[in-house]
Coordinates of C-alpha atoms and ligand atoms in Angstrom, one line a residue:
M1 CA 141.7 96.1 96.3
Y2 CA 138.8 94.1 94.4
V3 CA 136.0 91.8 95.5
H4 CA 137.2 88.9 93.9
S5 CA 138.1 85.7 95.3
D6 CA 141.1 85.1 95.4
K7 CA 141.9 87.9 98.2
S8 CA 145.8 86.5 97.6
V9 CA 146.3 88.1 94.0
L10 CA 146.3 92.0 93.0
Y11 CA 144.5 91.6 90.2
F12 CA 146.8 94.7 87.8
D13 CA 145.3 94.0 84.6
H14 CA 142.4 95.2 84.1
N15 CA 143.1 96.4 80.7
A16 CA 142.9 92.6 79.7
T17 CA 139.8 92.4 81.4
S18 CA 137.7 93.7 84.7
P19 CA 136.2 92.1 87.6
L20 CA 131.8 92.0 86.9
L21 CA 130.8 95.1 88.9
P22 CA 128.2 94.2 91.6
E23 CA 125.5 96.6 89.6
A24 CA 126.0 94.6 86.5
R25 CA 125.8 91.2 88.0
Q26 CA 122.1 93.2 89.9
A27 CA 121.3 94.1 86.3
W28 CA 122.2 90.7 84.9
L29 CA 120.0 88.6 87.1
E30 CA 116.9 90.4 87.4
A31 CA 117.2 90.5 83.7
S32 CA 117.5 86.5 83.3
E33 CA 115.1 85.9 85.4
T34 CA 112.2 89.1 84.4
L35 CA 112.6 89.6 81.1
I36 CA 112.3 86.0 79.6
G37 CA 111.2 86.4 75.8
N38 CA 112.8 87.3 72.7
P39 CA 112.7 90.6 72.2
S40 CA 111.6 89.5 68.5
S41 CA 108.9 87.8 69.9
P42 CA 105.3 89.1 68.2
H43 CA 103.9 88.9 72.5
R44 CA 104.3 91.0 75.8
L45 CA 107.3 89.2 76.7
G46 CA 108.8 89.8 73.4
A47 CA 107.7 93.4 73.4
R48 CA 108.8 93.6 77.1
A49 CA 112.3 92.1 76.5
D50 CA 112.7 94.7 73.4
A51 CA 111.3 97.4 75.3
A52 CA 114.4 97.3 77.7
L53 CA 116.8 96.9 75.1
Q54 CA 115.4 100.1 73.5
T55 CA 116.2 102.0 77.2
A56 CA 119.7 100.4 77.1
R57 CA 120.1 102.3 74.1
E58 CA 118.8 105.1 75.2
K59 CA 121.1 105.2 77.9
L60 CA 123.9 104.6 76.4
A61 CA 123.1 106.9 73.3
R62 CA 122.7 110.0 76.0
F63 CA 125.8 109.2 77.1
L64 CA 128.1 108.8 74.5
G65 CA 126.3 111.8 72.7
C66 CA 124.6 109.9 69.4
D67 CA 120.9 109.3 68.3
A68 CA 120.1 105.3 69.6
L69 CA 119.3 104.4 66.3
D70 CA 122.7 104.6 65.6
L71 CA 123.5 101.5 68.0
V72 CA 124.2 98.0 67.7
W73 CA 124.0 95.8 69.6
T74 CA 127.0 92.6 69.5
S75 CA 129.2 90.0 71.3
G76 CA 132.2 92.7 72.2
A77 CA 134.2 94.9 70.2
T78 CA 136.3 92.6 67.7
E79 CA 132.8 91.7 66.3
S80 CA 132.7 95.1 66.0
N81 CA 135.7 96.5 65.0
N82 CA 135.5 93.5 62.6
M83 CA 131.9 94.8 60.9
V84 CA 133.7 98.7 60.0
F85 CA 135.3 96.3 58.0
H86 CA 133.1 93.9 56.5
H87 CA 130.6 97.0 55.9
L88 CA 133.0 99.1 54.3
A89 CA 135.0 96.3 52.2
A90 CA 131.0 96.2 50.6
A91 CA 130.3 99.8 50.7
L92 CA 133.2 101.6 49.7
P93 CA 134.4 101.8 45.5
A94 CA 137.1 99.7 43.9
R95 CA 140.2 101.0 44.9
T96 CA 139.1 103.1 47.7
E97 CA 141.6 103.1 50.7
V98 CA 141.3 102.6 54.8
W99 CA 144.0 104.4 56.7
V100 CA 144.4 102.7 60.0
A101 CA 146.6 104.0 63.1
A102 CA 149.7 101.6 63.2
I103 CA 149.1 101.0 66.4
E104 CA 145.3 99.8 66.6
H105 CA 144.3 95.8 68.7
P106 CA 145.4 93.5 66.2
C107 CA 141.2 93.1 65.7
V108 CA 141.0 96.4 63.9
L109 CA 144.6 95.7 62.2
N110 CA 144.1 92.2 61.0
A111 CA 140.4 93.2 59.8
A112 CA 142.0 95.7 57.8
R113 CA 144.7 93.4 56.2
H114 CA 141.7 90.5 55.6
Y115 CA 139.2 93.1 53.9
F116 CA 141.7 95.6 52.6
P117 CA 145.0 93.2 52.0
K118 CA 146.6 96.0 49.3
R119 CA 144.6 99.5 50.1
H120 CA 145.0 99.7 53.8
R121 CA 148.3 102.3 55.4
L122 CA 149.3 102.4 58.6
I123 CA 149.1 106.4 60.2
P124 CA 152.5 106.5 61.9
A125 CA 153.2 106.9 65.5
L126 CA 155.5 108.4 67.2
K127 CA 158.3 108.0 70.0
S128 CA 155.5 109.0 72.7
G129 CA 153.1 106.9 71.6
V130 CA 150.9 109.0 70.1
I131 CA 150.0 108.7 66.7
D132 CA 151.4 111.4 64.2
L133 CA 148.7 113.7 63.5
N134 CA 150.9 115.8 61.0
W135 CA 151.2 112.3 58.9
L136 CA 147.6 112.6 58.7
K137 CA 147.7 116.0 57.9
R138 CA 149.4 116.2 55.5
E139 CA 148.5 113.0 54.0
S140 CA 144.8 113.6 53.5
T141 CA 145.2 116.9 51.5
G142 CA 143.9 116.1 48.7
K143 CA 143.9 112.3 49.0
R144 CA 140.1 110.2 49.9
P145 CA 140.7 107.5 51.9
G146 CA 137.2 105.5 52.7
L147 CA 138.3 105.1 56.2
V148 CA 140.6 106.7 59.1
A149 CA 140.9 104.7 62.2
V150 CA 142.6 106.4 65.1
M151 CA 141.7 104.4 68.6
A152 CA 140.9 106.7 71.5
A153 CA 143.9 104.8 74.6
N154 CA 146.5 102.7 73.1
N155 CA 145.6 98.8 75.8
E156 CA 149.4 98.4 75.8
T157 CA 150.4 101.5 76.7
G158 CA 147.6 103.2 78.2
V159 CA 148.5 106.4 75.8
L160 CA 145.9 108.7 74.9
Q161 CA 145.3 109.3 71.4
P162 CA 144.3 112.8 69.8
W163 CA 141.2 111.5 68.0
R164 CA 139.1 114.7 68.9
E165 CA 141.5 116.2 66.6
A166 CA 141.4 113.5 64.3
L167 CA 137.4 113.4 63.9
A168 CA 138.0 117.4 63.9
L169 CA 140.1 116.7 60.5
C170 CA 138.0 114.1 58.9
R171 CA 135.4 116.4 59.7
E172 CA 136.8 119.4 57.8
R173 CA 137.5 117.0 55.0
G174 CA 134.9 115.2 54.8
L175 CA 136.2 112.1 55.5
P176 CA 134.5 109.3 57.7
F177 CA 136.2 108.5 60.6
F178 CA 136.2 105.3 63.1
C179 CA 137.6 105.2 66.7
D180 CA 137.6 101.9 69.0
A181 CA 137.2 103.2 72.2
V182 CA 137.5 100.1 74.3
Q183 CA 140.1 101.2 76.4
W184 CA 138.7 105.0 77.2
I185 CA 134.9 103.9 77.9
G186 CA 134.5 103.5 82.0
K187 CA 137.8 104.9 82.1
L188 CA 137.8 108.6 80.7
P189 CA 133.7 110.7 79.9
A190 CA 132.6 108.7 76.3
A191 CA 130.4 112.9 75.9
G192 CA 131.8 113.1 72.6
L193 CA 132.5 110.0 70.9
G194 CA 129.1 109.8 69.4
G195 CA 130.6 112.4 67.7
C196 CA 132.6 109.4 64.8
D197 CA 130.9 107.4 61.8
F198 CA 132.1 104.8 63.9
V199 CA 133.0 103.4 67.9
S200 CA 133.4 100.3 69.6
G201 CA 133.5 99.3 73.4
S202 CA 133.4 96.2 75.0
A203 CA 131.4 95.5 78.4
H204 CA 133.9 93.7 80.1
K205 CA 136.8 96.4 79.8
F206 CA 134.3 98.5 82.6
G207 CA 132.7 96.4 84.5
G208 CA 130.1 94.6 82.7
P209 CA 130.0 91.3 81.6
K210 CA 132.2 89.0 79.1
G211 CA 130.7 88.8 75.2
V212 CA 129.0 91.9 74.6
G213 CA 129.5 95.3 73.0
F214 CA 128.3 97.9 70.7
L215 CA 129.1 99.7 67.9
K216 CA 128.1 102.9 66.8
C217 CA 127.3 103.2 63.0
P218 CA 124.5 104.7 60.6
A219 CA 121.1 104.1 61.4
H220 CA 118.4 102.5 59.4
G221 CA 120.0 99.6 58.6
L222 CA 122.8 101.4 55.6
V223 CA 125.0 98.7 57.3
H224 CA 126.1 95.3 55.2
P225 CA 126.2 93.6 57.9
L226 CA 128.5 90.4 59.0
L227 CA 126.2 88.0 60.5
L228 CA 123.5 86.9 58.2
G229 CA 120.8 85.7 59.5
G230 CA 117.6 87.2 60.9
K231 CA 116.1 91.1 60.8
Q232 CA 117.4 92.0 64.5
E233 CA 119.0 95.3 64.9
D234 CA 117.6 96.7 62.6
G235 CA 119.0 94.6 59.9
R236 CA 122.6 95.3 61.3
R237 CA 123.6 92.4 63.3
A238 CA 121.3 89.1 63.1
G239 CA 121.1 86.5 66.0
T240 CA 119.1 86.7 69.4
E241 CA 120.6 90.1 71.1
N242 CA 122.0 89.3 74.3
V243 CA 119.7 91.1 76.8
A244 CA 121.2 90.1 80.0
G245 CA 124.4 91.1 78.8
V246 CA 123.6 95.0 77.6
L247 CA 121.6 95.3 80.7
A248 CA 124.5 95.0 82.4
M249 CA 126.4 96.3 80.5
V250 CA 124.6 99.7 80.5
A251 CA 124.4 99.5 84.5
A252 CA 127.9 98.5 84.6
L253 CA 128.8 102.2 82.6
E254 CA 126.3 103.9 84.9
V255 CA 128.7 103.7 87.9
R256 CA 131.6 104.5 86.0
E257 CA 130.1 107.9 84.5
R258 CA 129.2 108.7 88.5
M259 CA 132.5 107.9 89.4
L260 CA 134.0 109.9 86.6
A261 CA 131.0 112.7 86.8
A262 CA 132.4 112.9 90.5
K263 CA 136.0 113.4 89.1
G264 CA 137.1 109.8 90.5
H265 CA 139.5 109.6 88.0
Q266 CA 142.0 113.0 89.3
Q267 CA 143.0 111.1 92.2
R268 CA 143.9 107.6 90.4
L269 CA 146.3 109.7 88.2
G270 CA 147.8 111.6 90.7
W271 CA 148.7 107.8 92.4
R272 CA 149.5 106.8 88.7
E273 CA 151.9 109.6 89.0
T274 CA 153.4 108.9 92.0
F275 CA 154.2 104.9 91.5
E276 CA 155.7 106.0 88.7
R277 CA 158.3 108.6 90.3
A278 CA 158.8 105.9 92.7
L279 CA 159.6 103.0 90.6
L280 CA 162.1 105.0 89.0
K281 CA 164.1 106.1 91.9
K282 CA 163.5 102.1 93.4
L283 CA 164.1 100.1 90.8
P284 CA 167.5 101.4 88.4
G285 CA 167.3 100.9 84.5
V286 CA 163.3 101.1 84.4
E287 CA 162.1 103.0 81.9
I288 CA 157.9 104.3 81.7
V289 CA 156.6 103.5 78.1
G290 CA 155.3 106.7 76.9
A291 CA 156.2 108.9 79.2
G292 CA 155.8 112.3 77.8
A293 CA 153.1 111.3 76.6
D294 CA 148.8 112.0 78.8
R295 CA 148.3 108.3 79.4
L296 CA 144.9 106.7 80.9
W297 CA 145.1 106.9 84.3
N298 CA 144.8 103.0 85.3
T299 CA 147.4 102.2 83.1
V300 CA 151.7 101.9 83.2
S301 CA 154.0 100.7 80.5
V302 CA 157.4 99.7 81.5
L303 CA 160.3 97.8 80.0
I304 CA 162.3 96.6 83.1
P305 CA 165.7 96.3 83.5
Q306 CA 167.9 94.4 81.2
R307 CA 168.4 90.8 84.1
D308 CA 165.6 88.2 82.4
C309 CA 163.2 87.8 79.6
Q310 CA 159.3 89.2 80.4
Q311 CA 158.0 86.0 81.3
R312 CA 159.9 85.2 84.2
W313 CA 158.7 88.5 85.8
V314 CA 155.6 87.5 85.2
V315 CA 155.7 84.3 86.3
K316 CA 157.3 85.3 89.8
L317 CA 155.2 88.5 90.5
D318 CA 152.4 86.3 90.0
K319 CA 154.1 83.7 92.7
A320 CA 154.1 86.9 94.7
G321 CA 150.5 88.1 94.6
F322 CA 150.5 90.0 91.6
A323 CA 148.7 89.2 88.2
V324 CA 151.3 91.4 85.3
S325 CA 150.7 91.4 82.0
T326 CA 153.4 91.7 79.0
G327 CA 151.6 93.7 77.0
S328 CA 148.2 93.1 75.5
A329 CA 146.8 89.9 76.0
C330 CA 146.3 89.0 72.2
A331 CA 150.1 89.2 72.3
S332 CA 151.2 87.3 75.5
G333 CA 151.9 84.3 74.7
R334 CA 153.4 85.1 71.3
E335 CA 156.7 85.0 69.9
E336 CA 157.3 87.7 68.5
P337 CA 157.3 91.3 69.8
S338 CA 154.5 94.7 70.8
H339 CA 154.0 96.2 66.9
V340 CA 152.7 98.6 68.9
L341 CA 156.3 99.5 70.5
A342 CA 157.3 98.6 67.3
A343 CA 155.6 101.1 65.5
M344 CA 156.4 103.8 68.3
G345 CA 159.6 102.8 67.1
Y346 CA 161.2 100.6 70.0
T347 CA 164.0 97.7 69.1
P348 CA 162.6 94.2 69.7
Q349 CA 165.2 93.6 72.5
E350 CA 163.6 96.6 74.3
A351 CA 160.4 95.4 72.9
S352 CA 160.5 91.9 75.5
R353 CA 161.5 93.7 78.5
V354 CA 158.0 95.4 78.5
L355 CA 155.4 94.7 81.5
R356 CA 151.9 96.0 81.6
F357 CA 150.3 97.3 85.4
S358 CA 146.7 98.5 84.5
S359 CA 144.6 99.1 87.7
G360 CA 141.3 99.0 88.2
W361 CA 138.6 101.8 90.3
E362 CA 138.5 100.1 93.0
A363 CA 142.4 99.9 93.7
S364 CA 143.2 101.5 96.2
W365 CA 146.8 103.7 96.7
T366 CA 148.5 100.9 99.3
D367 CA 147.8 98.2 96.3
W368 CA 149.9 100.5 94.0
S369 CA 152.9 101.1 96.7
Q370 CA 152.3 97.1 97.5
L371 CA 153.4 96.4 93.9
R372 CA 156.0 98.7 93.9
E373 CA 157.5 96.8 96.4
G374 CA 157.0 93.7 94.7
L375 CA 158.8 95.0 91.8
Q376 CA 161.8 95.5 93.9
R377 CA 161.3 92.6 95.7
V378 CA 161.5 90.6 92.2
N379 CA 164.0 92.2 90.7
T380 CA 166.3 91.7 93.6
L381 CA 165.7 87.9 93.0
I382 CA 166.4 88.3 89.6
G383 CA 169.7 90.0 90.5
S384 CA 170.3 87.3 93.1
Ligands
PLP1 N1 140.4 97.3 71.1 C1 140.4 97.4 72.1 C2 141.6 97.6 71.9 C3 141.1 96.1 72.7 O1 142.0 96.2 74.1 C4 140.7 95.0 73.3 C5 140.4 94.3 74.2 O2 141.6 93.6 74.4 C6 139.7 95.4 71.9 C7 139.3 96.1 70.8 C8 138.9 93.3 71.3 O3 138.0 93.4 72.9 P1 136.6 92.3 73.2 O4 137.5 91.6 73.7 O5 135.4 93.0 73.4 O6 135.9 91.7 71.6

């Protein structure tokens, strides 16, 4: 299934993190060995590192459809998302609200709560897991929030969000729009995302290294920086840039965009659908979360039959050779049920039955059918 050291495990947790692609590893090694200068240094070795960063910026800008000057390198999407709210807390007039989707990743929700404790509103979700666009249309008639945040694809359910429609609405009404595109980029074409005012992405979700990401934000130092220090990134993010990480991230994205251009995701969507149909037939009592909505081709979120707690399923599946998750990596180990499922109207009891399977590009149809057989075996084990 995937070139990783432990061949005895089928890895179905790519939404948490995806293994490093060989092309990204190669780019990382080459950059680490040859681009030894600090991009801010005044000599030729510094200039060479800086030029490599600029080339990477232009490549990423072409994929997203934005100006290279709008892109800031960060340590990952948690930083990028915090940057947005840190900036807006300083830039927006007092009393201006920010509106964020109730199903956003905790790093968006918690940043909104932290910087706008009394001035954030949650955009509700429907039972399908899609945000309520009608709510947004209705509420934004006559009201002017300082930001509307709608993620591109949900990390727990894989449900695709109507970010294009929300962006168009925000453009029509002159509202700034932010899209956390972490789970979309590398799985679906990035084209068009650059039209949003703010966009975040993270390398390790699509085959790049951990600890590197980006934020698309207004150019020319108009951003109130989260990290203070030197004047790197046009004054928007202090700290020496992770040159090798950035080059590896863009190398990974180039691989994924090539696979997307060859429509590789369409065949994989078919596999996911066949897996779901077979699972519903063979495992009575299973429910697919977000069944009626368009979802990422790699993500299946299910409510398992009400026999045992989800952690026991995860442990038993792990022993059987399948790495799966109970939802988001951030939510696992926590007592409280998923805020995403709660926003979709699931009860805490129902939400405590959720398991998430997220495949990678390299998974084959055989891997999906082995997972289905593994689930049947564990179901029998738990039931006996
Ligand atoms: N946003 C979404 C939708 C995510 O799924 C994640 C990671 O799980 C993040 C943000 C945070 O990304 P990072 O790991 O780069 O901090």
